[in-house]
Short mmCIF file of C-alpha atoms in Angstrom, two decimals:
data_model
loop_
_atom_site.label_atom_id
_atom_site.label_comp_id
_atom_site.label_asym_id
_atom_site.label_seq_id
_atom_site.Cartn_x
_atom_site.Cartn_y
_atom_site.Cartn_z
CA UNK A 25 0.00 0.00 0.00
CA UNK A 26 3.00 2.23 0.93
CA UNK A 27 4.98 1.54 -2.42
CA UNK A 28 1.84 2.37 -4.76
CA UNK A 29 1.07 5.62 -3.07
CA UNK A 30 4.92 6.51 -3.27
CA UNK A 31 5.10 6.16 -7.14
CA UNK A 32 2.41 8.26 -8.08
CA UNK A 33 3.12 11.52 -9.36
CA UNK A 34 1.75 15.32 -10.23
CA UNK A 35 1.71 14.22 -13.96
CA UNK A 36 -0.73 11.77 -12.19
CA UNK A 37 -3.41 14.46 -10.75
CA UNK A 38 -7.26 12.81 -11.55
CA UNK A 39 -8.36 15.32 -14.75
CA UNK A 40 -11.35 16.43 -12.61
CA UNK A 41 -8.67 17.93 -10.27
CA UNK A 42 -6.75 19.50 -12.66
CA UNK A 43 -9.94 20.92 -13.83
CA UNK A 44 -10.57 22.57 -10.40
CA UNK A 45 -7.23 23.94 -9.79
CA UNK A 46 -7.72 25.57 -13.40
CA UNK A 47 -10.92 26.81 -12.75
CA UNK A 48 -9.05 28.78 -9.71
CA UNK A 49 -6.51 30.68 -12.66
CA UNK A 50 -8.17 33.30 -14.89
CA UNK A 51 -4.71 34.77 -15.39
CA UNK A 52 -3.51 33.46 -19.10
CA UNK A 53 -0.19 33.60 -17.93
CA UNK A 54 -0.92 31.29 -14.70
CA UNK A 55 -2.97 28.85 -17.46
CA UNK A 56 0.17 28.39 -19.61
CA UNK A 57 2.45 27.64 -16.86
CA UNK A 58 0.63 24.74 -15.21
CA UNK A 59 -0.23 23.14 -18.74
CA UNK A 60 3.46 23.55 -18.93
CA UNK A 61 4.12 21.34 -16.18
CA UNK A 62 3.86 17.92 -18.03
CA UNK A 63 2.25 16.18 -20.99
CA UNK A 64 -0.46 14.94 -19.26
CA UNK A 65 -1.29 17.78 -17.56
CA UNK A 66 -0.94 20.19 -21.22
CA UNK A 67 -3.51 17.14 -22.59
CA UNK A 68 -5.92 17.03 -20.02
CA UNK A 69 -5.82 21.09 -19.31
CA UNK A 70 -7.18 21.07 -23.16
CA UNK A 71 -10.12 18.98 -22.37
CA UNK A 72 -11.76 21.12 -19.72
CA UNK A 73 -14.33 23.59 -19.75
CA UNK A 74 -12.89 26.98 -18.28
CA UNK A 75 -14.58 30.43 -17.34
CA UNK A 76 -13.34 33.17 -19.88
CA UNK A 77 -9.70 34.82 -19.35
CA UNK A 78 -9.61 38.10 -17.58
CA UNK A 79 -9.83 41.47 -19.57
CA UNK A 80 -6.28 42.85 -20.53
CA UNK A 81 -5.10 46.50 -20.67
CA UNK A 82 -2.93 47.61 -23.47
CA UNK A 83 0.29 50.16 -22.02
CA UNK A 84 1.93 52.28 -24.04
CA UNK A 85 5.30 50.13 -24.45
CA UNK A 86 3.63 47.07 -26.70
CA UNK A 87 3.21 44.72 -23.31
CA UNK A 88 -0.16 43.53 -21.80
CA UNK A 89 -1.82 44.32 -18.29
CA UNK A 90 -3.79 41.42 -16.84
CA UNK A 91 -7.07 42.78 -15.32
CA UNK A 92 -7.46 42.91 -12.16
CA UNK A 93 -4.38 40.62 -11.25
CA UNK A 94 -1.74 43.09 -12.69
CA UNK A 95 0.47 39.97 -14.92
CA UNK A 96 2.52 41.58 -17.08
CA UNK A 97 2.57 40.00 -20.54
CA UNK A 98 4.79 40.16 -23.77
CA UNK A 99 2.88 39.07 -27.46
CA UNK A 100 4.14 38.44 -30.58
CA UNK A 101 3.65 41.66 -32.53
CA UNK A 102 5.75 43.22 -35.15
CA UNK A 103 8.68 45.60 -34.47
CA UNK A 104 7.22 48.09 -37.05
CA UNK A 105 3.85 47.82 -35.95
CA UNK A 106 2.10 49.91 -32.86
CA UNK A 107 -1.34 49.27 -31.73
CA UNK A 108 -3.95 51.64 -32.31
CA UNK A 109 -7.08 49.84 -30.98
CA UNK A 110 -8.71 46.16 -30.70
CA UNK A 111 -11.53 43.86 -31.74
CA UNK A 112 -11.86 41.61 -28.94
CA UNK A 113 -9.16 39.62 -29.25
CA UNK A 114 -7.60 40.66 -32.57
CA UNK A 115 -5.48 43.96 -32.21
CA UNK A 116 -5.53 47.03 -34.74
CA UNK A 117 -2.34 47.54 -36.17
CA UNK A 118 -0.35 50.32 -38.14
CA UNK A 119 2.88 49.81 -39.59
CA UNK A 120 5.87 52.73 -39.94
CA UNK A 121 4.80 52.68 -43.63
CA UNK A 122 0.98 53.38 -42.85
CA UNK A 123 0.05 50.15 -43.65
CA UNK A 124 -3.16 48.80 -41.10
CA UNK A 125 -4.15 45.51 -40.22
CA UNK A 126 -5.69 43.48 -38.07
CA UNK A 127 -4.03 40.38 -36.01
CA UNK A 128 -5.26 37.97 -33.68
CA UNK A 129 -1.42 37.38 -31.71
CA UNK A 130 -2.76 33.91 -30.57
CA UNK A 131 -3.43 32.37 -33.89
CA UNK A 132 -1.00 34.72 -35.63
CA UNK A 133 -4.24 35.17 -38.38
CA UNK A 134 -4.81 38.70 -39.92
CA UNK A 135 -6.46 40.70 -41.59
CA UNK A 136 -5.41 43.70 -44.10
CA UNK A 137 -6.94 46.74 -43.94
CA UNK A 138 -6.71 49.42 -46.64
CA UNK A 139 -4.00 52.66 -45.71
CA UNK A 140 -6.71 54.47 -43.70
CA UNK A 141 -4.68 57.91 -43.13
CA UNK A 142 -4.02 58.07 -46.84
CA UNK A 143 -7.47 57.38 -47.68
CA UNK A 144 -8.38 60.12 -45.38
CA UNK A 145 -6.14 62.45 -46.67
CA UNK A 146 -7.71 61.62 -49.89
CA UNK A 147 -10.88 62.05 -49.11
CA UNK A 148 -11.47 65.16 -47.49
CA UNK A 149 -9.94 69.05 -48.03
CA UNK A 150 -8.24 69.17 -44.38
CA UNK A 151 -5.57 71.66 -44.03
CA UNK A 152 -1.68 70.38 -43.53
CA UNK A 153 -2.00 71.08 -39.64
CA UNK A 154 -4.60 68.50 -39.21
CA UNK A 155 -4.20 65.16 -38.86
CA UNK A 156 -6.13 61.65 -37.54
CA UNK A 157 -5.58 61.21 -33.98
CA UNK A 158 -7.63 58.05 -32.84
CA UNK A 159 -8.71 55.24 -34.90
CA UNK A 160 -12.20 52.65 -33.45
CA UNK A 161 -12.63 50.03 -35.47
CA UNK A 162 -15.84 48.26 -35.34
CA UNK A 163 -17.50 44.97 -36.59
CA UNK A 164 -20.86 43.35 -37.35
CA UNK A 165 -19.95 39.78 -36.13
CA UNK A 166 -17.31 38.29 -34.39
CA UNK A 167 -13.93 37.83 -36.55
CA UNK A 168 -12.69 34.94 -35.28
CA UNK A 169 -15.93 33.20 -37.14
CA UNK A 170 -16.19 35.74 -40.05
CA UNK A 171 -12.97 36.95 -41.15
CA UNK A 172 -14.83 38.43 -44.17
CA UNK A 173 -17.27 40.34 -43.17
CA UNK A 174 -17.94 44.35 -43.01
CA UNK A 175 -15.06 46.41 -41.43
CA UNK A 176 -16.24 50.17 -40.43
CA UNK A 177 -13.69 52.42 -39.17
CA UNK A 178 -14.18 55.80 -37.04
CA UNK A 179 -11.00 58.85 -37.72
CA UNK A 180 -11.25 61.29 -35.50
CA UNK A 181 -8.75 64.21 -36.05
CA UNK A 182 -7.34 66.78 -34.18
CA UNK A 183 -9.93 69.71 -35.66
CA UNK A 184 -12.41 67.72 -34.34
CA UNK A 185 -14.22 66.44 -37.08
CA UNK A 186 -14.97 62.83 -37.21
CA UNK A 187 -14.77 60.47 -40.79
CA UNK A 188 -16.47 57.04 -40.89
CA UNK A 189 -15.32 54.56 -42.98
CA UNK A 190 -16.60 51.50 -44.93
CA UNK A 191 -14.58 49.08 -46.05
CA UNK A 192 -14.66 45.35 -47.51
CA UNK A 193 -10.78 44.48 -46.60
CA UNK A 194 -8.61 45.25 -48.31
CA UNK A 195 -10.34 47.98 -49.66
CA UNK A 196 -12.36 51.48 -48.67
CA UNK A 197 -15.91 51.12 -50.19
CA UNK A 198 -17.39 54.18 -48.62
CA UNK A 199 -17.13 56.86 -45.94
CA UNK A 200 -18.61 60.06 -44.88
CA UNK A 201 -17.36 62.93 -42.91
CA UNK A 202 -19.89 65.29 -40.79
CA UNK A 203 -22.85 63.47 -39.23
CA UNK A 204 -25.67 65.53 -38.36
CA UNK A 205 -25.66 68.76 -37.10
CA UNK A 206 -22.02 68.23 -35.51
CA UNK A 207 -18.74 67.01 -37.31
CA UNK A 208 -17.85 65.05 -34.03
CA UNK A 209 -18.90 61.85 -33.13
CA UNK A 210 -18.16 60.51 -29.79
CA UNK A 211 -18.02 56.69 -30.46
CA UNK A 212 -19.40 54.22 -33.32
CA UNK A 213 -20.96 51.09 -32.35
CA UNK A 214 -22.65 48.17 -34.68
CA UNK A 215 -25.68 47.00 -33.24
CA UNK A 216 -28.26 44.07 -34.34
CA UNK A 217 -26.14 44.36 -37.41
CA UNK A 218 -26.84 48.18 -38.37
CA UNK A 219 -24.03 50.55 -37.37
CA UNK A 220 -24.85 53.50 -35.02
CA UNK A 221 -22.94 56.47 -33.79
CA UNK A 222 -23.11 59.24 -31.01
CA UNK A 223 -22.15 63.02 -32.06
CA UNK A 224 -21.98 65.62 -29.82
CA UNK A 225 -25.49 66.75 -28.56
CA UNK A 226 -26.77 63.49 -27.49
CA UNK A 227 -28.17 62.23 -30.55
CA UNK A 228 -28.08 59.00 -32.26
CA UNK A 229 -27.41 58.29 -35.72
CA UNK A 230 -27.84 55.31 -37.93
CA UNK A 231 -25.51 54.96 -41.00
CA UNK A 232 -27.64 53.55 -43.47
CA UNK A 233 -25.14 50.74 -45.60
CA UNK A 234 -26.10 48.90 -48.44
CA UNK A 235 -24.72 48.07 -51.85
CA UNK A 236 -24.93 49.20 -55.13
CA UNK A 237 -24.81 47.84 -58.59
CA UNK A 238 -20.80 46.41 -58.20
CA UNK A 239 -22.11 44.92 -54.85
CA UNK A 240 -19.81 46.59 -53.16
CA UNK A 241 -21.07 48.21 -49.16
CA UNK A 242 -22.08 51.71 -49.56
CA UNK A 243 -23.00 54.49 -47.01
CA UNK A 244 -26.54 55.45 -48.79
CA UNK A 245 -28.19 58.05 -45.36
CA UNK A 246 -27.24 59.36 -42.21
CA UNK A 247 -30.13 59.45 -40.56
CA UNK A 248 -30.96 60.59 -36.48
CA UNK A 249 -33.15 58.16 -34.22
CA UNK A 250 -32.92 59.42 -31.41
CA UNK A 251 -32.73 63.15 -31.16
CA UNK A 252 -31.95 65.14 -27.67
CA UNK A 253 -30.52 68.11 -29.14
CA UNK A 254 -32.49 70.93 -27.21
CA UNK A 255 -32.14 68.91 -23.89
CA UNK A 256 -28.75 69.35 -21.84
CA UNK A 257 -27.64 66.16 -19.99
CA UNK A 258 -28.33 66.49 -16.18
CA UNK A 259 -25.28 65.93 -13.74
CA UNK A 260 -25.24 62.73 -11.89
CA UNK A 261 -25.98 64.18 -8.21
CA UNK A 262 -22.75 63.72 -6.47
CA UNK A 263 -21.40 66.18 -8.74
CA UNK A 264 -21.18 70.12 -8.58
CA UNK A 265 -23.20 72.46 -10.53
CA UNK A 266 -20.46 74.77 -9.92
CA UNK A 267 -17.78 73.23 -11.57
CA UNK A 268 -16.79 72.03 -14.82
CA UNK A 269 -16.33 68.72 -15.97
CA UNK A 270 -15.31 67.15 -19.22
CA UNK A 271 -17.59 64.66 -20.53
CA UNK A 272 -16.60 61.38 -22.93
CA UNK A 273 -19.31 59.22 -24.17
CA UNK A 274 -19.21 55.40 -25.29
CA UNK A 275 -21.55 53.12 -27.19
CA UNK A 276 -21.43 49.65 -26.11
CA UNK A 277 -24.10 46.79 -26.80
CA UNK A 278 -24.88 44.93 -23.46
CA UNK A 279 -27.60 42.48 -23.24
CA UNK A 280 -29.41 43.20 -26.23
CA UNK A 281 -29.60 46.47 -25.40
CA UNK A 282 -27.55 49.43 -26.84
CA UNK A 283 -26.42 51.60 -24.09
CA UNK A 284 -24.84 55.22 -23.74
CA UNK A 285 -21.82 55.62 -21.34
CA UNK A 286 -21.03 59.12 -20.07
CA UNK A 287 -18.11 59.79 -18.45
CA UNK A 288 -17.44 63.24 -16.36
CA UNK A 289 -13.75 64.34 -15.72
CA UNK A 290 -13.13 67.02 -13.63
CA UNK A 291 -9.50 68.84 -13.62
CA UNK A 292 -9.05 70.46 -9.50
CA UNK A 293 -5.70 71.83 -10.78
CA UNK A 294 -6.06 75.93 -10.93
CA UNK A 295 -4.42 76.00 -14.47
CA UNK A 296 -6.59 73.95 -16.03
CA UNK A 297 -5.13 72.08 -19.34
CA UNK A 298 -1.74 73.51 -18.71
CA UNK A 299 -0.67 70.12 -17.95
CA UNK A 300 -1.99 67.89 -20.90
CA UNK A 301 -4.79 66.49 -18.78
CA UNK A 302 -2.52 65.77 -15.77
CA UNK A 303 -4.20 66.00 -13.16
CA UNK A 304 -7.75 65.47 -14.89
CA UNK A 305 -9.73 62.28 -12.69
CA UNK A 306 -12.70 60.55 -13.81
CA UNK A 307 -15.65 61.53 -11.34
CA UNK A 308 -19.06 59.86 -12.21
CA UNK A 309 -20.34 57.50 -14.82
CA UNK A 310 -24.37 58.04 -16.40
CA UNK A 311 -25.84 55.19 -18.67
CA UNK A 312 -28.43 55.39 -20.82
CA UNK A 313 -30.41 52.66 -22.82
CA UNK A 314 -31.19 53.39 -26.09
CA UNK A 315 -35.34 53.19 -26.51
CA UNK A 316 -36.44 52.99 -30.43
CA UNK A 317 -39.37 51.51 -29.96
CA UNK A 318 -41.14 55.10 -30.45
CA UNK A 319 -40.22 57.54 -33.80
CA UNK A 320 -37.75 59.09 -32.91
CA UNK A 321 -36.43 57.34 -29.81
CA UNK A 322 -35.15 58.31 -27.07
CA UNK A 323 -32.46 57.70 -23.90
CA UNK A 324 -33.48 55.91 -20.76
CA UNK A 325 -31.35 56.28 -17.99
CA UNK A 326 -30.59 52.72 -16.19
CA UNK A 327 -28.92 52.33 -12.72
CA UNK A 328 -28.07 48.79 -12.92
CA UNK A 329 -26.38 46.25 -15.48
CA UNK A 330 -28.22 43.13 -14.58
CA UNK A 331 -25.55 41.36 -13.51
CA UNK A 332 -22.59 42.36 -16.39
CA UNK A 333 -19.31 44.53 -16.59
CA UNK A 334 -18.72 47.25 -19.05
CA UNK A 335 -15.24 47.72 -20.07
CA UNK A 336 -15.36 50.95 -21.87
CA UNK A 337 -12.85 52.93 -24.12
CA UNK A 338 -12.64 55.16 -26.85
CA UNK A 339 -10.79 51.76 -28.87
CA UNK A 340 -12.47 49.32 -27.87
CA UNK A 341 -16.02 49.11 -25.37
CA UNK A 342 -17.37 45.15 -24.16
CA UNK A 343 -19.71 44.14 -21.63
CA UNK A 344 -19.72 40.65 -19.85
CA UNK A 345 -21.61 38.65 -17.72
CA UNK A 346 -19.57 39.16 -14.32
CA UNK A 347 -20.42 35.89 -12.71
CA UNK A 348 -18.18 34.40 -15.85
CA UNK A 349 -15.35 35.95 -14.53
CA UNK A 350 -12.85 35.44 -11.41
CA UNK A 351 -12.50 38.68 -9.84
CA UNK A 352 -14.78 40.83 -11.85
CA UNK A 353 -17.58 42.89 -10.29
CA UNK A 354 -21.13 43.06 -11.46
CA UNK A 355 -22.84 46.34 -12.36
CA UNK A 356 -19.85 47.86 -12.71
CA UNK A 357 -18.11 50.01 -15.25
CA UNK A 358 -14.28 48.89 -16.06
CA UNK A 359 -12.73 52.33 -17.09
CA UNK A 360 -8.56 54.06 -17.98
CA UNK A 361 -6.85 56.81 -19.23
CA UNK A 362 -7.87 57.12 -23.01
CA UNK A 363 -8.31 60.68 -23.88
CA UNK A 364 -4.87 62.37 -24.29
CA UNK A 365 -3.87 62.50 -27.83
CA UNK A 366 -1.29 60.34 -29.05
CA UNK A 367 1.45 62.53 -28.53
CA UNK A 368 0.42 63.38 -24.78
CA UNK A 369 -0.22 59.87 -24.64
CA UNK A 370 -0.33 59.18 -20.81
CA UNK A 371 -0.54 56.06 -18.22
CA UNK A 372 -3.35 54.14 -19.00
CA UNK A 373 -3.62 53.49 -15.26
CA UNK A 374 -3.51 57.76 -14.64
CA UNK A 375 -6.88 58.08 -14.27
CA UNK A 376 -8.46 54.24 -14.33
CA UNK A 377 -10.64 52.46 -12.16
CA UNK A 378 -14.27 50.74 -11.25
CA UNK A 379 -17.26 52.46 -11.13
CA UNK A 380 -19.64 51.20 -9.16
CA UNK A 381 -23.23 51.64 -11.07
CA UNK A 382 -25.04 51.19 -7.69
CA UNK A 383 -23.00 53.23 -5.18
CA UNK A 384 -21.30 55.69 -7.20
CA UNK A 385 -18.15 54.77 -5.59
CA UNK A 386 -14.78 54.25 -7.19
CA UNK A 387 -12.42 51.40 -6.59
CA UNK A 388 -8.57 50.90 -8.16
CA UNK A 389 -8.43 48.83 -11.11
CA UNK A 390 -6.20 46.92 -9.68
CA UNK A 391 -6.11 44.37 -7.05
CA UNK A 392 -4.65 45.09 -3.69
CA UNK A 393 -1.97 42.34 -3.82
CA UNK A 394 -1.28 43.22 -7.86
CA UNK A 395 2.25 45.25 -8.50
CA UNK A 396 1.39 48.84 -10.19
CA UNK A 397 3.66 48.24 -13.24
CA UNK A 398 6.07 50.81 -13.66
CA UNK A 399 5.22 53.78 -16.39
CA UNK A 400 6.62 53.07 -19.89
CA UNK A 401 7.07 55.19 -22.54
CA UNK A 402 5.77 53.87 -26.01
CA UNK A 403 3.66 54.37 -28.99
CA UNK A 404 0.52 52.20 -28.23
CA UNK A 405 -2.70 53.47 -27.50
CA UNK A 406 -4.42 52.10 -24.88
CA UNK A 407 -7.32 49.94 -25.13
CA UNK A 408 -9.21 46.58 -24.04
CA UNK A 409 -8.19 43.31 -25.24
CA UNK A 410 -10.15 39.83 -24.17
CA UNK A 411 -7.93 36.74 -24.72
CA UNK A 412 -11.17 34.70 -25.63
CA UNK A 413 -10.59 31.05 -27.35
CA UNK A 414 -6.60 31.30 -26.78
CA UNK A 415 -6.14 28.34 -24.52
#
């Protein structure tokens, strides 16, 4: 009885075990070094089912920030190439030579996209003193399962007008610059297939695509669902009516439901924007559902979630079920530094953190026991990215 139980071994652990000690690792990083242990243990790691990774945080020096664990992690990713945004797991790249792509760093499979700055340049009769600042690229359907499906891209440049793009990769089918009665749109967001956007003023715009005679996508009408113009956005009550915030908004589809994120950001330092947004902090979160079962819609404000995250971002917004995750909170709103232009760029983790729908209260993105990585300087922009399917 004594010899038997002395030969067994780790590489010996029952599957169902391994399973549970698995289950207890959201970290990718954690994942890959126990399948790493032994053969058996890489073979029977494959067969079980696992909750979904934690979110990661791009930082500005081409490395990855596990959320909320803080496990720094190094990808694949060209020398030449800096990230300017993500798809869920597939990251939005641009190359020294302007050329844009996208690339999932797991399976190494990409996606060419067409030169967007030169098609912009093309496009429109911008002065030499402007030029594109941040790039959101959106999509109707998951890539990972349709590779060849719509790509629309959002420019937004430093006069603060905003281009929208159409394109069937590798090529630019369509765009359009000015929506509505404002040249600036906050965020693009396909939802139930039809691609929506929020300009300044609180509206909501549809971009009417479909094709003409060469089949190719075209953008045919701009038109406005929901339109809230005339009526200035209340401050959430914790804040002052005597101060001045600046406000960022996000589109992000969450249960069925397309939903409005505003962000406030209030700077406390006496010369204000002296400092390239230095000592601006995120304040309050409202969220708004968007109602169109009326002509024209209209915004509904909603205090709760039911149960999901939002990770928001002017690159990249998701929402998730929380209870899926290890460590993530529920009717909460998953937020960092996004809004200094690229050449200000800044630490995502600056002005990041949880907001707590319910409470109002802010938490650190960050666990307690997680290591603040130190600031790096770099070209990346920062934005979510969801290891999904990599394991």
């Amino acid at each position: 009885m004594m010899s038997a139980a002395e030969s067994l071994s780790w590489s010996d652990l029952p599957p169902e075990l391994l399973g549970l000690v698995l289950k207890c690792l959201p970290s990718l990083a954690d994942r890959v070094r126990l399948r790493a242990v032994c053969h058996p243990w890489r073979s029977n790691a494959r067969l079980q089912t696992l909750p979904p990774q934690l979110p990661w945080l791009t930082l500005l020096d081409g490395t990855f920030l596990s959320i909320p664990d803080g496990e720094i992690i190094k990808m694949d990713v060209p020398d030449d190439a800096r990230c300017c945004g993500s798809i869920d797991n597939w990251l939005f790249l641009m190359q020294v030579d302007g050329g844009c792509s996208l690339m999932n760093p797991f399976s190494k499979a990409t996606l060419d996209l067409p030169k967007l700055t030169t098609v912009w340049r093309q496009a429109g009769s911008m002065g030499a003193d402007v030029n594109p600042l941040f790039y959101k690229v959106v999509v109707p359907s998951p890539l990972d399962s349709s590779q060849g499906s719509l790509v629309a891209v959002q420019i937004v440049d430093n006069g603060n007008h905003s281009t929208v793009c159409i394109c069937q990769p590798p090529v630019v089918t369509d765009l359009v610059t000015g929506m509505g009665r404002s040249r600036y749109m906050y965020d693009v967001a396909f939802f139930n297939g039809k691609l929506y956007g929020v300009p300044f003023g609180d509206e909501l715009v549809i971009f009417e695509i479909g094709c003409d005679l060469g089949s190719e996508p075209k953008i045919s009408s701009t038109d406005c669902v929901i339109n809230s113009w005339d009526v200035l956005p209340d401050l959430p009550q914790s804040l002052s009516r005597e101060k001045a915030y600046m406000m960022r908004q996000y589109l992000v589809e969450c249960c069925g439901k397309l939903l409005k994120v505003t962000r406030f950001i209030h700077d406390d330092h006496p010369d204000r924007r002296s400092l390239f947004f230095e000592h601006d902090r995120t304040v309050a979160f409202d969220v708004f559902e968007a109602d169109l079962s009326t002509n024209p819609g209209h915004w509904r404000q909603v205090s709760k979630l039911g149960g999901q995250a939002l990770f928001i971002g002017m690159h990249c917004s998701k929402s998730f079920a929380a209870e899926e995750y290890s460590g993530i909170q529920e009717d909460c709103i998953y937020f960092m530094c996004d809004y200094p232009w690229p050449d200000c760029a800044a630490d995502p983790l600056r002005d990041s953190g949880v907001y707590n729908l319910r409470n109002g209260m802010i938490t650190p993105l960050l666990s307690q026991t997680a290591i603040v990585p130190q600031h790096h300087v770099g070209q990346w922009r920062p934005t979510w990215f969801f290891p999904a399917g990599s394991t």
